[in-house]
Amino acid sequence: AMWSIVTMAAVAAAGETVMDDGWVIMTTNIVSSEHLKDRAVHVYGAVPTWQACQAACAANTSCLEFDYADNWSKGASGNKECGFKKLCYFRTDTFWPGSPGSACNHTAGRKPGDPPVPLPTPPPSPLPPSPPPIPKPPLGYQPNIVFILTDDQDTRLDGYNDSYSEIGSMEAQEGVKKYFLQGGVRMSNGFVATPICCPSRTETFTGRHLHNVLGGTNCMHADTGLAGARQTGLFGRLTDLGYVTGLFGKITNDQGRILQQLTQEKAASYIDSPVDYNSYDGLPYYRLFENGTTYTEQLDKNDPVFGTLYQTTQIGNRSLNWIRTVANRPKPFFAYLGPHAPHYPAQPAPWYNESFPDIKIPITPNYNVSSPDKTQHIRQNPPLTALAQCWEEQHFRDRWQTLLSVDDIVKDLFALLDELSIADKTFVIYSSDHGYKQGQWRVGTSKQHPYETDINVPLLFAGPGIPKGQVLPQPSGNIDIMPTILDLAGGPTCVPGFIDGKSMLPVLLPSVAEARGEGSDAWRNYFLVEYLSVGTYYNDHSSCYGTPACADGQKMPRGPDPNDKKPCVEANETGSGNCYFVDSTHSNSWRNLRLIDSTQNLAYIEYDPTFDWVTTDPMGSGLQFYELYDLNADPYQLTNLYPTTDDATKTHLHGLMTQYYACKGNLSTASNCG
C-alpha cells in the first residue's frame, strides 16, 4: 500500500523518510501558525490516522502535500489535547519542510516527484529612502495624535434590544460615549476595506486597499512588510515628520516579525508591546527605547508591574506613562494603542467578569434565519441549536466585559490630557479592525462576510476644532485614517501619492474645509470592501473564555449534532449542511461596492474564488455568485435583489465595481482610487 511504513527506501534528509513508493514522510508541521490561513491550505476533515490522510491526498489530484494533526502535544508543560485533533489538511502547493512537528503530533507527507521548496523569507524592504516633505500642518502647528484600534468591535449588536443599533458594542462603554459620541464626531458609514485582522490592519497602516497589498509577507494574504516599512507605513512616515512615535499593543498578526522590522528600519521611536497579543495574561513585552536599545521584558506572574497581568490594563498603563514623559517635549507625539479586546477568547479583567449579568444576545430579524439566496456556505448552514445560542450568548457577554477595560483607557487618557493641559492640541481617533456577528444568517462568531455587521466599524474622532456630538454620513474607512493623520501632521503634501484613501480633515474640520474650498460634495459616495478567503473553518474555531451553565458541559458546537464526528461537507441545498461554516475557500472570496448618497444605500457584491474577476460580458457574467441589497429598505440584508434586477442596472453596477477595483498606486505613480 502507498502508506506502508514497514519498509523504506532511504532517509533523504534529517527527519525525512523516503518510502518505497517515493512518498516523503516527516514529523513536521506544514500548516502551523499563520500558514493555516494560506490560500493553498484546505481542511479535508477528521480521519483516524495519518495513513488515511495520505490516502485521501493521493486520491486528490490537487493535493501535493498532506498534514495530519493528531490528538496530543509534547510540550514543556506536558501532554495536552489539541484544539483540532485528528484533522487532515491538504496543501495544493509545495511548502516544505515546515516547522518542528511536536505540537499535536503533526505528520506530513509530500507526493513523489515534488522537490522540496525552502520556507519563504520576507525580502528586505526594496524601497530607497527619500527625504521627507517639509511639514505645513493645516492648523499651524503639529498636534499630538493618539490612535486606539480595537479588535473585532461591532457597531450593530445591542445586548438590550433585538434590533440593530447605531453604536452596537459601544453601548458598553461610557467613556467612549462621553468623549467621542458626545464630545466628537462619529462616521455612521465607517467601513473597513477587508473584514479580517491582518489585511485590515495592513490597509489601516498603509492607507491602501487589499488588492494593492497582496503578497509579500503574506499574513492572511496581505504584505505587512508595507505597514512596517519606514517609507510606506504610517509609523515611519510620522517619525520622518518629526513625531516621537510610541507603539503599544497588537499591531499585526505577525507581531514578532513586524516589531523587528519597525526596529530595524527605525520606523518608531519607542515600542512597548506584548509579544503574544493572543494571550490576555501574556508575560513577554517587547521594548524598544529611543536610543535603539531593545530587550524583552518578562512579567513576574506573581508580582507583575501595575498589579495585574491583564493585557489591556498593561497596555493602558504603559502607554499613558509614556505620554506623561513625552507630553511637554518640543516635538509632538503619536501614540498607537492596540488592545486585543474584544477578540476571542474575550477574557475579561478579573474585576469585570461579573458585569452585564442581564444582557442577552440580540435576536435580530436576521438571527438564525434561512438564507436561500446567499452564497453556498451560508445557504447550507443548518438552524442554530439551543446549545449554539447558549455559547453565543456567553461569548457576547464576555466581549462586552472586555470592552470595559478598553473604556478605562479612554477615560484615563482624556483625564491625563486635561491634567497635562494638552487636550487643546491633541487629536484622538478610535476605531476597530472589523466588526462582528453572532448568529445572523446562521453564521456565528465571525467577521469575514460582506454584511454590515462585519464591515461597519467605530470610526470616531475628537480634538480641537472637531464638532461635538455630530454624526456624519460620508462613506469612509480604515484606508482614510493614515492620510487623515498625515494631513494633520504635515498638510496635504505629506500624504504620499500611493495611498488609496483620502484625508478626512475637510469633512471633520470646518476650518480646513473653508480654507481649502472643499465642501462635503467633494467626498466620495462609494467604498470598496474586498475579502480573499483565508481558510475553511467552522463555528467552533474560536475559543470562549466563559463556560455557560446552559451548555451542560458540552463544548461550543461545530454543527447541530455535537456528537457528529463526520467531516464537514459544504452542501448545496438550503439548511442541509452538517456543520456551521463561518468561512469557505470555495464560496467566500468576494468584493463589495457600497454606494451611499441621498438617493441610494446599496451593497453590490460579486464572488470569485479565484480572485481573478474574469467576466464574459459587460454585466459581469461568469463569476461564481452575486448579491445586491437595498439597505434603506432592508437593513438586515435578508433579500438578495440581484436575481430580479434588470440588465442595465447590473451592467452599471459591475462597471462601477470594475472601475474602482482597478485603482492602484505605488511610489512612482499616484493612486487613482479617489
XYZ file of C-alpha atoms in Angstrom:
674
model
C 0.000 0.000 0.000
C 1.169 3.505 -0.688
C 1.113 4.381 3.006
C 3.062 1.358 4.177
C 5.759 2.145 6.701
C 7.080 -1.389 7.080
C 9.973 -0.757 4.692
C 11.663 2.358 3.473
C 13.928 3.185 0.570
C 16.173 5.810 2.134
C 16.415 8.683 4.548
C 16.639 11.799 2.370
C 17.448 14.436 4.948
C 17.324 14.928 8.676
C 13.956 13.654 9.822
C 12.736 12.739 6.317
C 11.756 9.170 5.443
C 11.520 8.251 1.757
C 9.073 5.390 1.270
C 9.378 2.665 -1.363
C 6.700 4.342 -3.455
C 8.524 7.701 -3.422
C 6.472 9.469 -0.764
C 8.474 11.594 1.704
C 7.134 11.357 5.256
C 8.284 13.591 8.091
C 7.318 14.641 11.593
C 6.745 18.292 10.732
C 4.004 20.903 10.682
C 3.312 22.489 7.282
C 0.142 24.305 8.354
C 1.443 25.916 11.544
C 0.617 29.388 12.832
C -0.303 31.889 10.139
C 0.246 29.236 7.430
C -3.067 27.697 8.457
C -4.555 30.694 6.629
C -2.560 30.160 3.416
C -4.696 30.089 0.309
C -3.170 26.707 -0.585
C -4.278 25.053 2.681
C -7.555 23.134 2.654
C -9.183 21.202 5.503
C -10.059 17.681 4.339
C -11.642 16.704 7.646
C -11.258 14.276 10.521
C -9.679 10.883 9.800
C -8.408 8.206 12.212
C -4.722 8.034 11.127
C -2.102 9.880 9.141
C -2.081 7.000 6.698
C -5.755 7.664 5.940
C -4.906 11.326 5.397
C -2.145 10.318 2.986
C -4.517 8.061 1.082
C -7.025 10.888 0.720
C -4.284 13.184 -0.573
C -3.107 10.548 -3.042
C -6.625 10.293 -4.452
C -6.910 14.061 -4.895
C -5.106 15.457 -7.949
C -4.857 18.951 -6.424
C -3.256 17.753 -3.196
C 0.555 17.851 -3.292
C 1.220 17.537 0.438
C -0.766 16.406 3.465
C -0.547 17.298 7.144
C -2.171 15.213 9.873
C -2.620 16.722 13.343
C -3.069 14.009 15.954
C -4.537 14.446 19.423
C -1.609 15.111 21.699
C 1.216 17.565 22.217
C 4.704 17.026 23.635
C 5.294 20.439 25.202
C 7.322 21.671 28.137
C 4.150 21.705 30.204
C 3.374 18.069 29.440
C 0.922 16.379 27.137
C -2.281 18.233 26.324
C -5.151 17.880 23.904
C -5.025 19.901 20.719
C -7.888 22.062 19.561
C -8.007 20.498 16.078
C -7.261 16.854 16.807
C -7.171 14.114 14.174
C -7.647 16.622 11.352
C -6.312 16.063 7.852
C -5.123 19.064 5.832
C -4.170 19.293 2.141
C -1.707 21.721 0.606
C -2.031 22.456 -3.101
C 1.447 23.981 -3.249
C 4.908 22.687 -2.269
C 5.631 24.066 1.200
C 8.386 22.019 2.818
C 9.716 21.136 5.363
C 7.635 23.329 7.701
C 8.086 23.657 11.455
C 9.045 21.047 14.047
C 6.090 18.722 14.347
C 5.788 18.041 18.057
C 2.715 20.230 18.513
C -0.342 17.996 18.125
C 1.988 15.273 16.801
C 1.903 16.503 13.201
C 2.874 14.050 10.468
C 3.270 15.421 6.955
C 3.925 13.877 3.574
C 4.968 15.018 0.105
C 3.919 13.275 -3.101
C 6.628 11.615 -5.207
C 8.420 13.934 -7.571
C 7.719 17.179 -5.756
C 11.032 18.917 -4.986
C 11.457 20.419 -1.540
C 10.839 24.140 -1.504
C 12.583 26.279 1.115
C 10.399 28.192 3.521
C 9.716 31.684 2.181
C 11.508 34.528 3.903
C 10.234 38.065 3.566
C 12.578 40.161 1.438
C 14.032 43.316 2.902
C 12.171 46.466 2.024
C 13.252 47.366 -1.533
C 12.231 50.966 -1.169
C 15.055 53.516 -1.269
C 14.964 56.254 1.355
C 13.715 59.624 0.230
C 13.802 62.937 2.051
C 10.581 63.607 3.950
C 8.467 66.561 2.802
C 8.527 69.780 4.801
C 5.529 69.768 7.137
C 2.962 72.531 6.678
C 0.251 71.449 9.123
C -3.163 72.948 8.362
C -3.728 74.060 11.968
C -0.475 75.985 12.062
C 1.117 73.507 14.457
C 1.725 69.773 14.647
C -0.817 68.360 17.105
C -0.320 65.321 19.272
C -2.221 62.299 17.950
C -3.485 59.199 19.764
C -4.903 56.290 17.754
C -6.789 53.484 19.538
C -7.540 50.382 17.435
C -9.626 47.614 18.997
C -10.031 44.089 17.617
C -13.407 42.703 16.394
C -15.583 45.547 17.736
C -19.025 45.775 16.125
C -21.428 48.683 15.720
C -24.676 46.765 15.246
C -25.373 44.289 18.073
C -27.031 45.684 21.216
C -27.409 43.466 24.277
C -30.539 45.316 25.376
C -32.551 45.221 22.132
C -33.390 42.662 19.475
C -32.696 45.098 16.665
C -29.654 46.714 15.105
C -28.117 49.598 16.984
C -26.228 52.586 15.627
C -23.424 52.066 18.136
C -23.573 48.325 18.919
C -20.958 47.239 21.453
C -20.048 50.867 22.220
C -23.202 50.793 24.347
C -20.985 49.076 26.956
C -18.521 51.983 27.075
C -19.499 55.101 28.990
C -16.161 56.767 28.281
C -16.451 56.242 24.545
C -19.973 57.651 24.611
C -18.885 60.714 26.614
C -15.658 61.635 24.847
C -16.423 60.560 21.282
C -20.163 60.175 20.698
C -20.999 63.297 22.707
C -17.638 65.047 22.527
C -16.600 64.347 18.936
C -17.659 63.013 15.549
C -18.903 59.549 14.607
C -18.829 58.413 10.991
C -22.033 56.396 10.579
C -20.759 54.839 7.359
C -17.298 53.957 8.603
C -16.079 50.742 6.998
C -13.046 48.509 6.823
C -11.724 47.607 3.389
C -11.323 43.953 4.466
C -13.106 42.392 7.458
C -10.336 40.271 8.947
C -7.374 41.114 11.146
C -4.105 41.139 9.213
C -5.345 42.549 5.884
C -7.417 45.219 7.626
C -4.505 46.309 9.792
C -2.171 46.393 6.809
C -4.697 48.571 4.985
C -5.026 50.859 8.016
C -1.276 51.340 8.419
C -0.658 51.873 4.669
C -3.858 53.579 3.509
C -4.191 51.042 0.694
C -6.775 48.528 -0.498
C -6.256 44.775 -0.214
C -5.674 44.309 -3.960
C -2.751 46.737 -3.630
C -1.082 44.993 -0.655
C -1.387 41.290 -1.566
C 1.656 39.015 -1.283
C 4.965 39.795 0.377
C 4.965 38.574 3.968
C 1.560 37.005 3.195
C -0.163 37.456 6.541
C -3.649 36.268 5.575
C -2.619 37.228 2.014
C -1.508 40.772 2.977
C 2.021 42.178 2.920
C 2.508 43.517 6.427
C 6.029 44.490 5.400
C 4.491 47.557 3.767
C 2.975 48.548 7.114
C 6.276 48.151 8.924
C 8.439 49.873 6.320
C 9.583 53.378 7.105
C 8.645 54.757 3.698
C 5.246 53.103 3.184
C 3.911 52.661 6.731
C 2.126 55.154 8.959
C 4.587 54.948 11.846
C 7.678 55.548 9.724
C 6.043 58.444 7.884
C 5.173 60.144 11.174
C 8.679 59.560 12.505
C 10.057 61.277 9.403
C 7.704 64.211 10.003
C 9.346 64.836 13.370
C 6.975 62.955 15.674
C 8.016 60.961 18.708
C 6.176 57.715 17.985
C 5.173 55.179 20.648
C 3.543 51.824 19.851
C 1.614 49.780 22.418
C -0.370 46.586 21.816
C -1.223 44.437 18.823
C -0.005 45.838 15.514
C -0.411 42.966 13.057
C -0.899 39.216 13.444
C 2.743 38.553 12.599
C 3.599 40.578 15.678
C 7.134 39.317 16.249
C 8.139 39.938 12.653
C 6.751 43.468 12.389
C 8.210 44.529 15.749
C 11.644 43.531 14.476
C 11.098 45.313 11.163
C 9.938 48.539 12.834
C 13.054 48.419 14.985
C 15.466 47.673 12.132
C 14.038 50.388 9.890
C 13.872 52.892 12.764
C 10.230 53.449 11.912
C 9.219 54.067 15.538
C 10.811 55.895 18.457
C 9.518 53.681 21.239
C 7.797 50.293 21.407
C 6.290 48.624 24.469
C 4.051 45.868 23.116
C 3.024 42.351 24.099
C 4.809 39.682 22.106
C 1.901 37.246 22.402
C -1.049 39.520 21.711
C -3.400 36.499 21.752
C -2.827 35.918 25.452
C -4.726 38.273 27.730
C -2.302 37.262 30.509
C 0.874 37.063 28.420
C 4.216 37.630 30.144
C 6.676 38.889 27.465
C 6.679 42.527 26.282
C 8.979 43.761 23.530
C 10.709 47.028 24.405
C 12.448 49.496 22.083
C 13.899 52.661 23.574
C 14.746 55.902 21.812
C 18.475 55.174 21.985
C 17.940 51.986 19.978
C 18.245 49.592 22.924
C 15.874 46.630 22.813
C 15.008 43.807 25.176
C 12.118 41.517 26.007
C 10.617 42.181 29.417
C 9.176 39.171 31.254
C 6.415 39.983 33.698
C 6.582 38.354 37.107
C 3.356 36.360 37.144
C 3.229 36.552 40.933
C 4.063 40.243 41.242
C 3.517 41.969 37.868
C 4.108 45.652 37.340
C 0.813 47.607 37.594
C -0.517 44.844 39.818
C -2.038 42.653 37.105
C -1.067 40.547 34.119
C -4.202 41.603 32.256
C -3.029 42.775 28.845
C -5.475 45.630 28.227
C -4.615 47.183 31.581
C -0.896 46.711 30.913
C -1.249 48.477 27.538
C -3.190 51.332 29.133
C -0.686 51.937 31.915
C 2.370 51.607 29.684
C 1.010 53.999 27.052
C -0.239 56.639 29.481
C 3.037 56.572 31.425
C 4.887 57.165 28.152
C 2.591 60.042 27.169
C 3.304 61.643 30.526
C 7.057 61.525 29.825
C 6.903 62.989 26.292
C 3.968 65.386 26.547
C 5.964 68.548 27.197
C 8.807 67.979 24.782
C 9.295 70.349 21.854
C 8.345 67.552 19.447
C 4.745 66.356 19.105
C 3.934 62.761 19.968
C 1.961 59.999 18.293
C 0.724 57.108 20.428
C -0.765 53.945 18.949
C -2.754 51.713 21.329
C -3.851 48.289 20.102
C -5.820 46.366 22.754
C -6.796 42.836 21.712
C -10.312 43.235 23.112
C -12.967 42.156 22.359
C -11.390 39.430 20.174
C -11.955 35.834 21.277
C -11.440 34.283 23.737
C -12.663 37.671 25.040
C -11.202 37.186 28.501
C -12.399 39.993 30.795
C -10.364 41.520 33.575
C -10.969 39.677 36.858
C -12.706 42.725 38.295
C -15.184 42.835 35.399
C -16.066 39.165 34.911
C -19.438 39.554 36.639
C -20.501 42.630 34.674
C -23.592 42.782 32.446
C -25.363 39.808 34.044
C -28.631 40.660 32.317
C -27.614 41.299 28.715
C -28.721 38.832 26.065
C -27.507 38.135 22.583
C -29.806 40.177 20.317
C -32.269 38.022 18.399
C -32.280 40.367 15.413
C -34.637 39.769 12.463
C -31.766 38.075 10.617
C -30.694 35.900 13.550
C -30.792 32.172 12.717
C -32.750 32.809 9.505
C -32.722 30.569 6.474
C -30.848 32.282 3.625
C -31.674 30.535 0.340
C -30.450 33.478 -1.764
C -26.961 33.778 -0.247
C -23.625 32.232 -1.173
C -23.275 28.478 -0.725
C -21.584 28.088 2.656
C -24.139 30.414 4.284
C -27.079 28.966 2.359
C -26.259 25.451 3.556
C -25.872 26.320 7.247
C -28.430 24.376 9.331
C -30.520 26.075 12.036
C -28.615 27.095 15.148
C -29.472 24.891 18.103
C -30.143 25.950 21.673
C -26.582 24.838 22.505
C -25.149 27.092 19.803
C -27.188 30.046 21.071
C -26.109 29.286 24.640
C -22.440 29.614 23.700
C -23.064 32.697 21.545
C -24.732 34.415 24.484
C -21.776 33.663 26.761
C -19.345 34.963 24.152
C -21.435 38.105 23.663
C -21.307 38.872 27.394
C -17.562 38.170 27.564
C -16.962 40.601 24.689
C -18.775 43.451 26.408
C -16.898 42.751 29.642
C -13.519 43.040 27.875
C -14.532 46.410 26.439
C -14.858 47.848 29.945
C -11.063 47.738 30.255
C -10.689 49.491 26.905
C -13.103 52.102 28.200
C -10.916 52.571 31.265
C -8.081 53.521 28.915
C -10.307 56.039 27.117
C -11.429 57.698 30.350
C -7.920 57.770 31.817
C -6.470 59.102 28.551
C -8.787 62.101 28.379
C -8.253 62.767 32.086
C -4.498 62.746 31.503
C -4.756 65.130 28.543
C -6.643 67.563 30.786
C -4.183 67.104 33.643
C -1.234 67.861 31.349
C -3.085 70.791 29.729
C -2.608 69.357 26.236
C -6.210 68.466 25.354
C -6.427 71.562 23.163
C -3.610 70.326 20.934
C -4.268 66.572 20.889
C -6.444 64.584 18.491
C -7.768 61.149 19.433
C -9.006 58.573 16.899
C -10.873 55.404 17.850
C -11.668 52.507 15.520
C -11.627 48.719 15.088
C -10.063 46.385 12.525
C -13.511 44.970 11.640
C -16.946 44.258 13.062
C -18.548 41.015 14.213
C -21.679 38.926 14.027
C -23.098 36.228 16.263
C -25.752 34.069 14.671
C -27.006 36.411 11.959
C -27.886 34.353 8.859
C -26.938 31.257 10.966
C -23.270 32.312 10.975
C -21.649 32.551 14.395
C -18.513 34.091 15.905
C -17.105 35.546 12.704
C -16.437 38.641 10.630
C -15.393 37.539 7.154
C -18.530 38.463 5.231
C -19.698 41.449 3.160
C -22.526 42.384 5.509
C -22.869 45.474 7.717
C -22.263 43.524 10.931
C -18.774 42.698 9.676
C -17.662 45.748 7.694
C -19.140 48.681 9.625
C -16.858 49.739 12.487
C -16.475 52.521 15.042
C -14.770 55.459 13.301
C -14.590 58.205 15.895
C -12.686 61.492 16.138
C -12.217 64.004 18.952
C -9.939 67.017 19.214
C -9.647 70.782 18.845
C -11.963 72.159 16.179
C -13.884 68.914 15.669
C -17.631 69.470 16.203
C -19.103 67.773 19.252
C -21.871 65.234 19.101
C -22.090 65.061 15.316
C -22.837 62.011 13.177
C -21.538 62.323 9.616
C -22.729 60.072 6.770
C -19.821 60.195 4.303
C -18.637 56.705 3.224
C -15.204 56.412 4.800
C -12.988 53.809 6.330
C -9.718 52.440 7.573
C -7.811 53.389 4.400
C -8.657 57.036 5.189
C -7.096 57.021 8.667
C -3.451 57.216 7.573
C -3.937 60.103 5.097
C -6.007 61.957 7.715
C -3.252 61.602 10.310
C -0.502 62.614 7.865
C -2.546 65.607 6.745
C -2.954 66.680 10.366
C 0.772 66.238 10.933
C 2.105 67.978 7.852
C -0.572 69.053 5.399
C -1.691 67.502 2.109
C 1.823 67.468 0.618
C 2.802 64.988 3.337
C 0.204 62.458 2.178
C 2.091 60.213 -0.277
C 0.553 59.633 -3.683
C 0.498 55.833 -3.406
C -2.193 55.991 -0.720
C -5.642 54.869 -1.870
C -7.557 56.590 0.929
C -8.336 60.280 1.377
C -7.730 62.756 4.161
C -10.925 63.319 6.108
C -9.839 66.696 7.502
C -12.123 68.707 5.177
C -15.009 66.562 6.441
C -14.030 66.700 10.125
C -12.767 70.278 10.484
C -14.915 73.093 9.060
C -11.934 75.437 9.201
C -9.914 73.176 6.882
C -12.837 72.727 4.507
C -13.256 76.510 4.282
C -9.544 77.180 3.808
C -9.307 74.606 1.026
C -12.667 75.403 -0.562
C -13.819 71.800 -0.207
C -17.443 71.093 0.605
C -18.978 67.787 1.597
C -19.972 67.211 -2.033
C -16.291 66.707 -2.861
C -16.269 63.453 -0.898
C -16.799 60.019 -2.480
C -20.203 58.312 -2.422
C -18.843 54.760 -2.541
C -16.487 52.489 -0.631
C -14.855 49.265 -1.772
C -14.580 46.260 0.551
C -12.920 43.003 -0.530
C -12.062 39.656 1.033
C -9.955 36.716 -0.124
C -10.857 33.700 1.997
C -8.173 32.698 4.475
C -9.477 29.159 5.013
C -12.443 26.875 5.536
C -13.487 26.598 9.154
C -16.479 26.387 11.390
C -18.349 27.792 14.362
C -16.075 26.080 16.901
C -12.901 27.671 15.503
C -12.966 30.316 18.223
C -12.340 29.709 21.879
C -14.598 31.236 24.502
C -13.464 32.439 27.923
C -16.582 31.787 29.959
C -18.348 28.445 30.306
C -22.125 28.867 30.272
C -24.213 26.769 32.644
C -26.754 26.217 29.884
C -24.147 24.248 27.904
C -24.360 21.474 30.495
C -20.709 20.567 29.986
C -20.889 20.433 26.181
C -18.383 22.339 24.035
C -19.158 25.043 21.517
C -20.748 23.078 18.659
C -19.347 22.714 15.167
C -22.775 21.674 13.860
C -26.280 20.902 15.076
C -25.299 17.429 16.314
C -22.424 17.766 18.812
C -21.822 14.018 18.565
C -21.436 14.028 14.769
C -17.761 13.330 14.042
C -18.094 13.134 10.256
C -16.084 15.596 8.140
C -17.822 18.888 7.395
C -19.218 18.987 3.876
C -20.272 22.239 2.201
C -23.698 21.205 0.986
C -25.653 22.980 -1.714
C -29.235 22.764 -0.528
C -30.577 25.381 1.868
C -30.082 24.432 5.509
C -28.870 20.933 4.681
C -25.282 21.117 5.925
C -23.879 19.135 8.816
C -21.676 21.988 10.087
C -21.943 25.720 10.748
C -19.499 27.212 8.232
C -18.017 30.610 9.058
C -15.597 30.786 6.107
C -15.013 28.871 2.897
C -12.245 28.954 0.323
C -14.859 27.609 -2.084
C -17.566 30.269 -1.696
C -16.365 33.219 0.383
C -13.977 35.309 -1.715
C -15.763 38.486 -2.714
C -15.727 42.222 -3.363
C -18.443 44.593 -2.169
C -19.140 48.076 -3.509
C -21.101 50.160 -1.024
C -22.957 53.023 -2.762
C -24.323 55.676 -0.402
C -25.823 59.091 -1.151
C -29.076 60.954 -0.634
C -30.960 58.658 -3.027
C -29.443 55.203 -2.507
C -27.839 52.909 0.045
C -26.742 49.806 -1.829
C -24.382 46.888 -1.338
C -23.399 45.211 -4.616
C -21.346 42.034 -4.109
C -19.515 39.737 -6.516
C -17.977 36.355 -5.606
C -14.997 34.706 -7.301
C -12.915 32.004 -5.538
C -10.009 32.613 -7.961
C -9.965 36.342 -7.112
C -9.191 36.998 -10.796
C -12.567 38.582 -11.683
C -12.670 37.359 -15.283
C -16.133 38.027 -16.737
C -17.833 37.228 -20.030
C -19.903 40.334 -20.713
C -20.434 43.950 -19.523
C -22.932 42.772 -16.901
C -20.139 40.836 -15.172
C -21.472 37.398 -16.024
C -19.241 34.386 -15.442
C -18.450 34.901 -11.761
C -19.485 32.473 -9.031
C -22.287 34.404 -7.325
C -23.830 37.864 -6.901
C -25.752 39.723 -4.206
C -27.465 43.112 -4.141
C -29.119 44.746 -1.134
C -31.046 47.980 -0.642
C -30.139 48.824 2.935
C -32.665 51.636 3.220
C -35.484 49.135 2.674
C -33.684 46.038 4.008
C -31.173 46.944 6.753
C -30.879 43.296 7.842
C -29.865 42.194 4.317
C -32.485 39.478 4.149
C -33.448 39.762 0.473
C -30.947 39.442 -2.361
C -32.275 41.675 -5.152
C -29.756 40.608 -7.784
C -31.811 37.796 -9.409
C -34.662 40.240 -10.132
C -32.509 43.224 -11.163
C -32.631 44.394 -14.784
C -29.637 44.003 -17.093
C -28.992 47.733 -17.390
C -28.607 48.090 -13.623
C -26.373 45.027 -13.450
C -24.156 46.496 -16.176
C -23.991 49.831 -14.370
C -23.084 48.266 -11.016
C -20.461 45.938 -12.464
C -18.942 48.852 -14.372
C -18.602 50.889 -11.193
C -17.096 47.913 -9.384
C -14.570 47.278 -12.159
C -13.584 50.933 -12.354
C -12.958 51.307 -8.645
C -11.308 47.924 -8.197
C -8.745 48.805 -10.872
C -7.397 51.689 -8.814
C -3.747 51.379 -7.891
C -0.843 53.476 -6.745
C 2.829 52.978 -5.908
C 5.876 55.018 -5.017
C 6.182 56.372 -8.533
C 2.510 56.526 -9.554
C -0.218 58.285 -7.619
C -3.242 56.212 -6.680
C -6.347 56.803 -8.762
C -8.750 55.347 -6.183
C -10.384 58.703 -5.459
